[in-house]
PDB file of C-alpha atoms in Angstrom:
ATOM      1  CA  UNK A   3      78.548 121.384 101.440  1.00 75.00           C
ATOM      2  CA  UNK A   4      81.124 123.983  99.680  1.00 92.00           C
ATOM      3  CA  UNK A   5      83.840 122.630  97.807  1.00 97.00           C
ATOM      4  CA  UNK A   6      87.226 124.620  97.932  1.00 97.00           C
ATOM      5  CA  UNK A   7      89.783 124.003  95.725  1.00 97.00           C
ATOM      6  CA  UNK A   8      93.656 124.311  96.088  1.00 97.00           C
ATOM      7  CA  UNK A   9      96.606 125.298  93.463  1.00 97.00           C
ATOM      8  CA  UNK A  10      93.837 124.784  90.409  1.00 97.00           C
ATOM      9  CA  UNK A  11      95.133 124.566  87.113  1.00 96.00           C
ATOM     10  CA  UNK A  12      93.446 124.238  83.873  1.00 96.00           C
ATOM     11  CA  UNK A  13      93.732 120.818  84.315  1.00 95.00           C
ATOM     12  CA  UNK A  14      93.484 119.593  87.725  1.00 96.00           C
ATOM     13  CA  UNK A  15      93.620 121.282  91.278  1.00 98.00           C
ATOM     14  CA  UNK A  16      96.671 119.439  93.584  1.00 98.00           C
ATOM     15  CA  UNK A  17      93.512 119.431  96.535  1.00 98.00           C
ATOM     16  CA  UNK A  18      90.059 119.375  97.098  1.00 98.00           C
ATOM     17  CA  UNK A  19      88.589 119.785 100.290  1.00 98.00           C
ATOM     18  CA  UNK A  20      85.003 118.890 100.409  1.00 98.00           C
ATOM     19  CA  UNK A  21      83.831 118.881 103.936  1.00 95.00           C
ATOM     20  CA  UNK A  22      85.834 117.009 106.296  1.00 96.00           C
ATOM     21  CA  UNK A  23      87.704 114.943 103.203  1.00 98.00           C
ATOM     22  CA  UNK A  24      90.532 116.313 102.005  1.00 98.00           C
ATOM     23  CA  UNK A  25      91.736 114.798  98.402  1.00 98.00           C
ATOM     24  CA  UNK A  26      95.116 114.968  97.206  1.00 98.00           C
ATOM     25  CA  UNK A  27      96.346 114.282  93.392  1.00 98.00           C
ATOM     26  CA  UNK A  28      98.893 112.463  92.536  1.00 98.00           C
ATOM     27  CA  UNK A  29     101.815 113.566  93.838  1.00 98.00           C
ATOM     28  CA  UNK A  30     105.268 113.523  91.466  1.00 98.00           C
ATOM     29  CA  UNK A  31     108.630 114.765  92.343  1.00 97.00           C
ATOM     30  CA  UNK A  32     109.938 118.091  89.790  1.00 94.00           C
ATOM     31  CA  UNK A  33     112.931 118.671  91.970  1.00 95.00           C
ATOM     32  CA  UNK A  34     114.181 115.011  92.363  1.00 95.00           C
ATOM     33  CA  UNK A  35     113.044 113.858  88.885  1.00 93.00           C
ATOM     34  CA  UNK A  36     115.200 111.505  87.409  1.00 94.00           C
ATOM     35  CA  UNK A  37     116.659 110.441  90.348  1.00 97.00           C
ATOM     36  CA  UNK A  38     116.336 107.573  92.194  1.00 97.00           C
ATOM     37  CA  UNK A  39     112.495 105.928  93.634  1.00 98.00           C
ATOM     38  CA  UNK A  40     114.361 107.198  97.434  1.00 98.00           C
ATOM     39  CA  UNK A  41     114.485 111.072  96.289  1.00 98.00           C
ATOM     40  CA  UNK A  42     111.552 111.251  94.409  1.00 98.00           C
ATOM     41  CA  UNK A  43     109.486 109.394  97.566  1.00 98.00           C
ATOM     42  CA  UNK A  44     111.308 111.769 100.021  1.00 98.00           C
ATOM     43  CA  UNK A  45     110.410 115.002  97.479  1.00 98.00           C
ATOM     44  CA  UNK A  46     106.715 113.597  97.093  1.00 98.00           C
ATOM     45  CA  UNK A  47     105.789 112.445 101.166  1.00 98.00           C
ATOM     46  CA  UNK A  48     107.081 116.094 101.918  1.00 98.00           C
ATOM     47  CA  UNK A  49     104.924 117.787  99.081  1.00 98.00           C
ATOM     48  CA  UNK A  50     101.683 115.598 100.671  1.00 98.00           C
ATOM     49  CA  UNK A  51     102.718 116.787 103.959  1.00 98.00           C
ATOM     50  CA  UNK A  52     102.720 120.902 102.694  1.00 98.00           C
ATOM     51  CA  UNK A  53      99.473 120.559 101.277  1.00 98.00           C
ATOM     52  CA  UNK A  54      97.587 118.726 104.216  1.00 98.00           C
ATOM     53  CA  UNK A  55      98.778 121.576 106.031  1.00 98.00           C
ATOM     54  CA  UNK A  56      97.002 123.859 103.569  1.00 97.00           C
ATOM     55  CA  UNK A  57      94.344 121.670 103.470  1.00 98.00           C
ATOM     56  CA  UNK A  58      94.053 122.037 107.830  1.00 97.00           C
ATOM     57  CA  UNK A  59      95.002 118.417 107.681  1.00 98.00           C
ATOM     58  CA  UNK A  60      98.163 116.685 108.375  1.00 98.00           C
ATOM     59  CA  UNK A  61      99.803 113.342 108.218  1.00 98.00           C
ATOM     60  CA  UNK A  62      98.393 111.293 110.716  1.00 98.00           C
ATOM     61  CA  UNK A  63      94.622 111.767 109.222  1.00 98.00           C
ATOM     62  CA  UNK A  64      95.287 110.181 105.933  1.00 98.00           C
ATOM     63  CA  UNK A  65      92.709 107.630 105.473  1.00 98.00           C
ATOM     64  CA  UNK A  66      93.620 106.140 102.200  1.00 98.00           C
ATOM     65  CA  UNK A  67      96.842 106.605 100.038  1.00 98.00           C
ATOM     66  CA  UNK A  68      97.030 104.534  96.538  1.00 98.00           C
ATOM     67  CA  UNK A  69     100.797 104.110  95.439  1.00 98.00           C
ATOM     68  CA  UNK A  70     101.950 103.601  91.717  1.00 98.00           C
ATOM     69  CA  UNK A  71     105.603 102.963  91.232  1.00 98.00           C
ATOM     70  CA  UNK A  72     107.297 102.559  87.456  1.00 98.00           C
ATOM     71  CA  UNK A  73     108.682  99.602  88.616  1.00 98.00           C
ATOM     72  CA  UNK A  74     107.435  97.387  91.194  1.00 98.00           C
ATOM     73  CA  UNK A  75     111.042  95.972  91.728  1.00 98.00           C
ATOM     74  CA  UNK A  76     111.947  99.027  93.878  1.00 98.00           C
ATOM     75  CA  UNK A  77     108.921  98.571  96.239  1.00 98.00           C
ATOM     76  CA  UNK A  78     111.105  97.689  99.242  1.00 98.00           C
ATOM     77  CA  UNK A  79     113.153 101.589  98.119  1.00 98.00           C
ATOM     78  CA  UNK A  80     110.748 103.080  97.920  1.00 98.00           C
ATOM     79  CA  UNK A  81     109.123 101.346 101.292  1.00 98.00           C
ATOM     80  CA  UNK A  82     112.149 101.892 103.162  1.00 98.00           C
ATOM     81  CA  UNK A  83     111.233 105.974 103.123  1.00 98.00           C
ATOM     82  CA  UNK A  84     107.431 105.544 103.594  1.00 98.00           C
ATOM     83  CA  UNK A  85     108.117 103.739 106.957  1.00 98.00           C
ATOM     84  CA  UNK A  86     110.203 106.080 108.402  1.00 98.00           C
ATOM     85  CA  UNK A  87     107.371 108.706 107.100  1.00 98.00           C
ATOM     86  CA  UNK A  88     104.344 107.284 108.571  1.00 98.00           C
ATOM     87  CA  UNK A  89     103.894 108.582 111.807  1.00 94.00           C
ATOM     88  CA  UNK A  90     103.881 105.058 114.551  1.00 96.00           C
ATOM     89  CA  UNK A  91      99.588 103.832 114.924  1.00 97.00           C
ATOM     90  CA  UNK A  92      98.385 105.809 111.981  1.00 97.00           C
ATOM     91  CA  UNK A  93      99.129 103.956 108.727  1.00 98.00           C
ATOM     92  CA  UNK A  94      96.641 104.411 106.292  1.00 98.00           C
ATOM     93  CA  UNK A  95      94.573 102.243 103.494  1.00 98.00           C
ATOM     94  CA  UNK A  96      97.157 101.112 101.554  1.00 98.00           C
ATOM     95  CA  UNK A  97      97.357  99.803  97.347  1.00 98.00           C
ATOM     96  CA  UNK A  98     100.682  99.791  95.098  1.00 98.00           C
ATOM     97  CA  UNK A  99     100.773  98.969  91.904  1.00 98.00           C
ATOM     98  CA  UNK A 100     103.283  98.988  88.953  1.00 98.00           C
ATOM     99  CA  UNK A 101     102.006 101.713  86.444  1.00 98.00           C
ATOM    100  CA  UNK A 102     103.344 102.999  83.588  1.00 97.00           C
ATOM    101  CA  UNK A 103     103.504 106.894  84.697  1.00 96.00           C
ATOM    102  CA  UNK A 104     103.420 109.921  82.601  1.00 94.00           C
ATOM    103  CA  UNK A 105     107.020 110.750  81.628  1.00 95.00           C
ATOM    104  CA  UNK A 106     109.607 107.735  82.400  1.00 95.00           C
ATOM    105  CA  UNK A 107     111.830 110.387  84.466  1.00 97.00           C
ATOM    106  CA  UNK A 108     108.834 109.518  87.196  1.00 97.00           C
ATOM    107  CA  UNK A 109     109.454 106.443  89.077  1.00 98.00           C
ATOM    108  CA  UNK A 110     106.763 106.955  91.806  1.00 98.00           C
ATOM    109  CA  UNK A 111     103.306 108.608  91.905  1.00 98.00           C
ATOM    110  CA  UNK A 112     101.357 108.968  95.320  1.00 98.00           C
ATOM    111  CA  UNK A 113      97.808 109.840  95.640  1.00 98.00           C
ATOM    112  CA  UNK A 114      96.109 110.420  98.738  1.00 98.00           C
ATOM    113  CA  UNK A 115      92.522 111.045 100.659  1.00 98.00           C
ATOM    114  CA  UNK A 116      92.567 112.767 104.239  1.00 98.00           C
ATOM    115  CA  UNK A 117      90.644 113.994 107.287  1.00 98.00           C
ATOM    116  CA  UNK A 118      90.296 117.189 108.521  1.00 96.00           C
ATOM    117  CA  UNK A 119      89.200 116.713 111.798  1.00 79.00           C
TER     118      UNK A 119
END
């Protein structure tokens, strides 16, 4: 199976699609950084939604998503946008944790894994 990788940098691609599965890194927010966990969730869920679509995958086929938020205090915030995200009968595999993330302007990363069919 062929492996095709999507905005590769020296460090990481942001996707890999490797058959059917689609993997996403984690996801930060550049625009909204800073700002509050509500911004930066909108920024990121929008940013997983562009490259699923690159990928030839899209919202409803995410199988597993793994949540990390600087403070677990603002897990109802930063719930509050994911719900009105997911689309109704296809919420994914779901983990959230409190993480310390890699520049303290970051107050939520989101990591994902997708189908494509």
């Amino acid at each position: 199976m062929s492996i095709k990788r999507l905005h590769t940098g020296p460090r990481m691609s942001q996707a890999v699609i490797h058959g059917s599965t689609v993997y996403l890194a984690g996801q930060v927010a550049d625009q909204a950084k800073g700002k509050s966990v509500t911004d930066q969730t909108k920024e990121i869920l929008a940013a997983i939604e562009r490259l699923l679509g690159e990928a030839g995958s899209d919202k409803t086929k995410i199988l597993s998503t793994t949540i990390y938020l600087a403070d677990i205090a603002t897990f109802a915030e930063m719930n509050a946008v994911w719900d009105s995200w997911v689309a109704p009968g296809h919420a994914p595999a779901r983990a959230t944790v409190e993480a310390k993330l890699a520049a303290p302007a970051y107050t939520v990363e989101i990591a994902c894994i997708a189908a494509r069919d």
